[in-house]
């Protein structure tokens, strides 16, 4: 559990639990709706998922939330690859901080938690980010990620195409 002080209100970053499912669903759908070009997943698709599917996602254990008091203000996830030849690899995603809580260190606390989780499980971490998402790219570089590729027209929203960048960092214990 990570703890950061936010203008005298502590931010706690911890693993999401099944009891967080309603808040998680609300925050996740808010992110997908407000920033469709920044996520591969679609808000309408996920809004139609039954609650059990959201709970199962949480039970897999890779979701983290940033809480101020009892309010969920941001989310992130880490998942390790399961195929034998890829098990040393993982990815970070589902990264979203509610607008009122941006620029205050919440995003850094979430990313630190995800990288720490990655370091417990794998040696390499990847993520993708929409090429125009400059703030997020700056944050990822601050956390040691490098751009390793560009996927043209990776995301299509309302007929507009958006490139995505692939970013990578090592998290092996020797780093
Ligand atoms: C991406 C996202 C999670 C980043 O969160 P954020 O709070 O905006 O990011 P940061 O913590 O980097 O904060 C923004 C700025 O405030 C600064 N900042 C962070 N903590 C600070 C603090 N405690 N005091 C002062 N400034 C601070 C950062 O340095 C950053 O400055 P920069 O933009 O000049 O680099 C958030 O913008 C978001 O949810 N975006 C929409 C969804 C999205 O794009 N998700 C990523 C998909 S790949």
PDB file of C-alpha atoms in Angstrom, residues 2-166:
ATOM      1  CA  UNK A   2       1.496   3.346  -1.049  1.00  0.00           C
ATOM      2  CA  UNK A   3       0.709   6.602   0.714  1.00  0.00           C
ATOM      3  CA  UNK A   4       1.169  10.156  -0.549  1.00  0.00           C
ATOM      4  CA  UNK A   5       0.057  13.404   1.026  1.00  0.00           C
ATOM      5  CA  UNK A   6      -2.307  15.516  -1.040  1.00  0.00           C
ATOM      6  CA  UNK A   7      -2.803  18.958   0.484  1.00  0.00           C
ATOM      7  CA  UNK A   8      -3.137  17.391   3.924  1.00  0.00           C
ATOM      8  CA  UNK A   9      -5.422  14.631   2.620  1.00  0.00           C
ATOM      9  CA  UNK A  10      -3.607  11.327   2.302  1.00  0.00           C
ATOM     10  CA  UNK A  11      -3.905   9.380  -0.932  1.00  0.00           C
ATOM     11  CA  UNK A  12      -3.835   5.658  -0.444  1.00  0.00           C
ATOM     12  CA  UNK A  13      -3.011   3.439  -3.404  1.00  0.00           C
ATOM     13  CA  UNK A  14      -4.057  -0.145  -2.851  1.00  0.00           C
ATOM     14  CA  UNK A  15      -5.136  -3.214  -4.746  1.00  0.00           C
ATOM     15  CA  UNK A  16      -8.805  -3.064  -5.743  1.00  0.00           C
ATOM     16  CA  UNK A  17     -11.112  -5.463  -3.912  1.00  0.00           C
ATOM     17  CA  UNK A  18     -14.473  -6.904  -4.972  1.00  0.00           C
ATOM     18  CA  UNK A  19     -16.205  -4.419  -2.613  1.00  0.00           C
ATOM     19  CA  UNK A  20     -14.838  -1.593  -4.817  1.00  0.00           C
ATOM     20  CA  UNK A  21     -16.654  -2.870  -7.886  1.00  0.00           C
ATOM     21  CA  UNK A  22     -19.296  -0.128  -8.168  1.00  0.00           C
ATOM     22  CA  UNK A  23     -16.788   2.699  -7.741  1.00  0.00           C
ATOM     23  CA  UNK A  24     -14.357   1.011 -10.111  1.00  0.00           C
ATOM     24  CA  UNK A  25     -17.022   0.591 -12.779  1.00  0.00           C
ATOM     25  CA  UNK A  26     -18.072   4.257 -12.437  1.00  0.00           C
ATOM     26  CA  UNK A  27     -14.519   5.613 -12.677  1.00  0.00           C
ATOM     27  CA  UNK A  28     -13.511   3.293 -15.511  1.00  0.00           C
ATOM     28  CA  UNK A  29     -16.589   4.166 -17.607  1.00  0.00           C
ATOM     29  CA  UNK A  30     -16.063   7.883 -16.926  1.00  0.00           C
ATOM     30  CA  UNK A  31     -12.530   7.563 -18.325  1.00  0.00           C
ATOM     31  CA  UNK A  32     -13.628   5.641 -21.404  1.00  0.00           C
ATOM     32  CA  UNK A  33     -16.452   8.110 -22.112  1.00  0.00           C
ATOM     33  CA  UNK A  34     -14.381  11.268 -21.579  1.00  0.00           C
ATOM     34  CA  UNK A  35     -11.308  10.118 -23.506  1.00  0.00           C
ATOM     35  CA  UNK A  36     -12.414   7.636 -26.203  1.00  0.00           C
ATOM     36  CA  UNK A  37      -9.292   8.282 -28.293  1.00  0.00           C
ATOM     37  CA  UNK A  38      -7.004   7.375 -25.373  1.00  0.00           C
ATOM     38  CA  UNK A  39      -8.263   3.831 -24.825  1.00  0.00           C
ATOM     39  CA  UNK A  40      -8.647   0.775 -27.032  1.00  0.00           C
ATOM     40  CA  UNK A  41     -11.691  -0.309 -25.021  1.00  0.00           C
ATOM     41  CA  UNK A  42     -15.119   1.124 -25.754  1.00  0.00           C
ATOM     42  CA  UNK A  43     -17.402   2.707 -23.129  1.00  0.00           C
ATOM     43  CA  UNK A  44     -20.647   1.279 -24.551  1.00  0.00           C
ATOM     44  CA  UNK A  45     -19.161  -2.224 -24.748  1.00  0.00           C
ATOM     45  CA  UNK A  46     -17.968  -2.151 -21.149  1.00  0.00           C
ATOM     46  CA  UNK A  47     -21.167  -0.494 -19.874  1.00  0.00           C
ATOM     47  CA  UNK A  48     -23.017  -3.570 -21.088  1.00  0.00           C
ATOM     48  CA  UNK A  49     -20.867  -6.008 -19.070  1.00  0.00           C
ATOM     49  CA  UNK A  50     -22.685  -7.643 -16.142  1.00  0.00           C
ATOM     50  CA  UNK A  51     -21.371  -6.717 -12.701  1.00  0.00           C
ATOM     51  CA  UNK A  52     -19.958 -10.245 -12.248  1.00  0.00           C
ATOM     52  CA  UNK A  53     -17.553  -9.588 -15.114  1.00  0.00           C
ATOM     53  CA  UNK A  54     -16.242  -6.456 -13.395  1.00  0.00           C
ATOM     54  CA  UNK A  55     -15.897  -8.369 -10.128  1.00  0.00           C
ATOM     55  CA  UNK A  56     -13.991 -11.186 -11.865  1.00  0.00           C
ATOM     56  CA  UNK A  57     -11.638  -8.606 -13.385  1.00  0.00           C
ATOM     57  CA  UNK A  58     -10.920  -7.256  -9.880  1.00  0.00           C
ATOM     58  CA  UNK A  59     -10.484 -10.775  -8.492  1.00  0.00           C
ATOM     59  CA  UNK A  60      -7.708 -11.448 -11.005  1.00  0.00           C
ATOM     60  CA  UNK A  61      -5.749  -9.060  -8.803  1.00  0.00           C
ATOM     61  CA  UNK A  62      -4.028  -6.636 -11.180  1.00  0.00           C
ATOM     62  CA  UNK A  63      -6.181  -3.573 -10.512  1.00  0.00           C
ATOM     63  CA  UNK A  64      -5.087  -0.744  -8.219  1.00  0.00           C
ATOM     64  CA  UNK A  65      -7.030   2.270  -7.013  1.00  0.00           C
ATOM     65  CA  UNK A  66      -6.041   5.640  -5.573  1.00  0.00           C
ATOM     66  CA  UNK A  67      -8.359   6.593  -2.717  1.00  0.00           C
ATOM     67  CA  UNK A  68      -8.786   9.941  -0.972  1.00  0.00           C
ATOM     68  CA  UNK A  69     -10.742   9.209   2.176  1.00  0.00           C
ATOM     69  CA  UNK A  70     -13.144   6.606   0.762  1.00  0.00           C
ATOM     70  CA  UNK A  71     -13.432   8.118  -2.726  1.00  0.00           C
ATOM     71  CA  UNK A  72     -11.835   6.296  -5.639  1.00  0.00           C
ATOM     72  CA  UNK A  73     -10.043   9.024  -7.639  1.00  0.00           C
ATOM     73  CA  UNK A  74      -7.859   7.023 -10.029  1.00  0.00           C
ATOM     74  CA  UNK A  75      -7.155   3.551 -11.353  1.00  0.00           C
ATOM     75  CA  UNK A  76      -4.414   1.536 -13.075  1.00  0.00           C
ATOM     76  CA  UNK A  77      -3.825  -2.111 -13.875  1.00  0.00           C
ATOM     77  CA  UNK A  78      -0.958  -4.504 -14.401  1.00  0.00           C
ATOM     78  CA  UNK A  79      -1.229  -7.899 -16.035  1.00  0.00           C
ATOM     79  CA  UNK A  80       1.449 -10.486 -16.694  1.00  0.00           C
ATOM     80  CA  UNK A  81       1.430 -12.523 -19.871  1.00  0.00           C
ATOM     81  CA  UNK A  82       0.347 -16.118 -19.311  1.00  0.00           C
ATOM     82  CA  UNK A  83       1.939 -17.927 -22.270  1.00  0.00           C
ATOM     83  CA  UNK A  84       5.103 -19.797 -21.276  1.00  0.00           C
ATOM     84  CA  UNK A  85       7.407 -17.906 -23.639  1.00  0.00           C
ATOM     85  CA  UNK A  86       5.979 -14.513 -22.670  1.00  0.00           C
ATOM     86  CA  UNK A  87       5.689 -14.906 -18.907  1.00  0.00           C
ATOM     87  CA  UNK A  88       8.588 -12.524 -18.272  1.00  0.00           C
ATOM     88  CA  UNK A  89       6.520  -9.771 -19.946  1.00  0.00           C
ATOM     89  CA  UNK A  90       3.617  -7.725 -18.657  1.00  0.00           C
ATOM     90  CA  UNK A  91       1.604  -4.650 -19.463  1.00  0.00           C
ATOM     91  CA  UNK A  92       0.170  -1.638 -17.710  1.00  0.00           C
ATOM     92  CA  UNK A  93      -3.186  -0.189 -18.706  1.00  0.00           C
ATOM     93  CA  UNK A  94      -6.589   1.143 -17.601  1.00  0.00           C
ATOM     94  CA  UNK A  95      -4.810   4.275 -16.364  1.00  0.00           C
ATOM     95  CA  UNK A  96      -7.161   7.087 -15.429  1.00  0.00           C
ATOM     96  CA  UNK A  97      -7.251   9.889 -12.862  1.00  0.00           C
ATOM     97  CA  UNK A  98     -10.479  11.855 -12.336  1.00  0.00           C
ATOM     98  CA  UNK A  99     -10.025  15.443 -13.628  1.00  0.00           C
ATOM     99  CA  UNK A 100     -10.224  17.147 -10.203  1.00  0.00           C
ATOM    100  CA  UNK A 101      -7.309  15.043  -8.972  1.00  0.00           C
ATOM    101  CA  UNK A 102      -4.858  15.517 -11.829  1.00  0.00           C
ATOM    102  CA  UNK A 103      -1.508  17.298 -11.511  1.00  0.00           C
ATOM    103  CA  UNK A 104      -1.274  16.450  -7.810  1.00  0.00           C
ATOM    104  CA  UNK A 105       0.846  13.313  -7.686  1.00  0.00           C
ATOM    105  CA  UNK A 106      -2.019  10.793  -7.792  1.00  0.00           C
ATOM    106  CA  UNK A 107      -0.965   9.547 -11.237  1.00  0.00           C
ATOM    107  CA  UNK A 108       2.643   9.120 -10.085  1.00  0.00           C
ATOM    108  CA  UNK A 109       1.509   7.146  -7.035  1.00  0.00           C
ATOM    109  CA  UNK A 110      -0.602   4.844  -9.223  1.00  0.00           C
ATOM    110  CA  UNK A 111       2.191   4.330 -11.752  1.00  0.00           C
ATOM    111  CA  UNK A 112       4.677   3.588  -8.957  1.00  0.00           C
ATOM    112  CA  UNK A 113       2.321   0.936  -7.551  1.00  0.00           C
ATOM    113  CA  UNK A 114       1.870  -0.664 -10.986  1.00  0.00           C
ATOM    114  CA  UNK A 115       5.621  -0.736 -11.632  1.00  0.00           C
ATOM    115  CA  UNK A 116       6.263  -2.247  -8.191  1.00  0.00           C
ATOM    116  CA  UNK A 117       3.690  -4.941  -8.924  1.00  0.00           C
ATOM    117  CA  UNK A 118       5.306  -5.547 -12.321  1.00  0.00           C
ATOM    118  CA  UNK A 119       8.739  -5.885 -10.712  1.00  0.00           C
ATOM    119  CA  UNK A 120       7.378  -8.637  -8.441  1.00  0.00           C
ATOM    120  CA  UNK A 121       6.190 -10.658 -11.429  1.00  0.00           C
ATOM    121  CA  UNK A 122       8.073  -9.900 -14.658  1.00  0.00           C
ATOM    122  CA  UNK A 123      11.196  -8.382 -16.197  1.00  0.00           C
ATOM    123  CA  UNK A 124       9.707  -6.247 -18.968  1.00  0.00           C
ATOM    124  CA  UNK A 125       6.679  -3.957 -19.019  1.00  0.00           C
ATOM    125  CA  UNK A 126       4.951  -2.457 -22.046  1.00  0.00           C
ATOM    126  CA  UNK A 127       2.111  -0.044 -22.544  1.00  0.00           C
ATOM    127  CA  UNK A 128       0.514   1.750 -25.443  1.00  0.00           C
ATOM    128  CA  UNK A 129      -0.466   5.385 -25.517  1.00  0.00           C
ATOM    129  CA  UNK A 130      -2.198   7.528 -28.115  1.00  0.00           C
ATOM    130  CA  UNK A 131       0.527   9.510 -29.855  1.00  0.00           C
ATOM    131  CA  UNK A 132      -1.212  12.843 -29.189  1.00  0.00           C
ATOM    132  CA  UNK A 133      -1.490  12.182 -25.417  1.00  0.00           C
ATOM    133  CA  UNK A 134       1.541  14.299 -24.570  1.00  0.00           C
ATOM    134  CA  UNK A 135       0.940  14.594 -20.824  1.00  0.00           C
ATOM    135  CA  UNK A 136       0.677  10.836 -20.403  1.00  0.00           C
ATOM    136  CA  UNK A 137       3.787  10.282 -22.544  1.00  0.00           C
ATOM    137  CA  UNK A 138       5.747  12.732 -20.352  1.00  0.00           C
ATOM    138  CA  UNK A 139       4.582  10.859 -17.271  1.00  0.00           C
ATOM    139  CA  UNK A 140       5.614   7.488 -18.730  1.00  0.00           C
ATOM    140  CA  UNK A 141       9.057   8.831 -19.660  1.00  0.00           C
ATOM    141  CA  UNK A 142       9.399  10.191 -16.112  1.00  0.00           C
ATOM    142  CA  UNK A 143       8.792   6.634 -14.931  1.00  0.00           C
ATOM    143  CA  UNK A 144      11.478   5.168 -17.160  1.00  0.00           C
ATOM    144  CA  UNK A 145       9.497   4.120 -20.236  1.00  0.00           C
ATOM    145  CA  UNK A 146      10.945   4.636 -23.720  1.00  0.00           C
ATOM    146  CA  UNK A 147       9.099   4.784 -27.019  1.00  0.00           C
ATOM    147  CA  UNK A 148       9.895   1.604 -28.975  1.00  0.00           C
ATOM    148  CA  UNK A 149       7.408   1.824 -31.817  1.00  0.00           C
ATOM    149  CA  UNK A 150       4.470   3.510 -33.436  1.00  0.00           C
ATOM    150  CA  UNK A 151       1.271   1.788 -34.584  1.00  0.00           C
ATOM    151  CA  UNK A 152      -0.364   3.836 -37.338  1.00  0.00           C
ATOM    152  CA  UNK A 153      -4.141   4.368 -37.144  1.00  0.00           C
ATOM    153  CA  UNK A 154      -4.335   2.014 -34.167  1.00  0.00           C
ATOM    154  CA  UNK A 155      -7.519   3.548 -32.730  1.00  0.00           C
ATOM    155  CA  UNK A 156     -10.492   4.702 -34.797  1.00  0.00           C
ATOM    156  CA  UNK A 157     -13.112   6.906 -33.082  1.00  0.00           C
ATOM    157  CA  UNK A 158     -15.993   8.436 -35.044  1.00  0.00           C
ATOM    158  CA  UNK A 159     -14.078   7.970 -38.282  1.00  0.00           C
ATOM    159  CA  UNK A 160     -10.892   9.646 -37.013  1.00  0.00           C
ATOM    160  CA  UNK A 161      -7.728   7.569 -36.783  1.00  0.00           C
ATOM    161  CA  UNK A 162      -5.173   7.910 -34.003  1.00  0.00           C
ATOM    162  CA  UNK A 163      -1.666   6.466 -33.958  1.00  0.00           C
ATOM    163  CA  UNK A 164      -0.479   4.734 -30.820  1.00  0.00           C
ATOM    164  CA  UNK A 165       3.042   4.583 -29.409  1.00  0.00           C
ATOM    165  CA  UNK A 166       4.418   1.413 -27.839  1.00  0.00           C
TER     166      UNK A 166
END
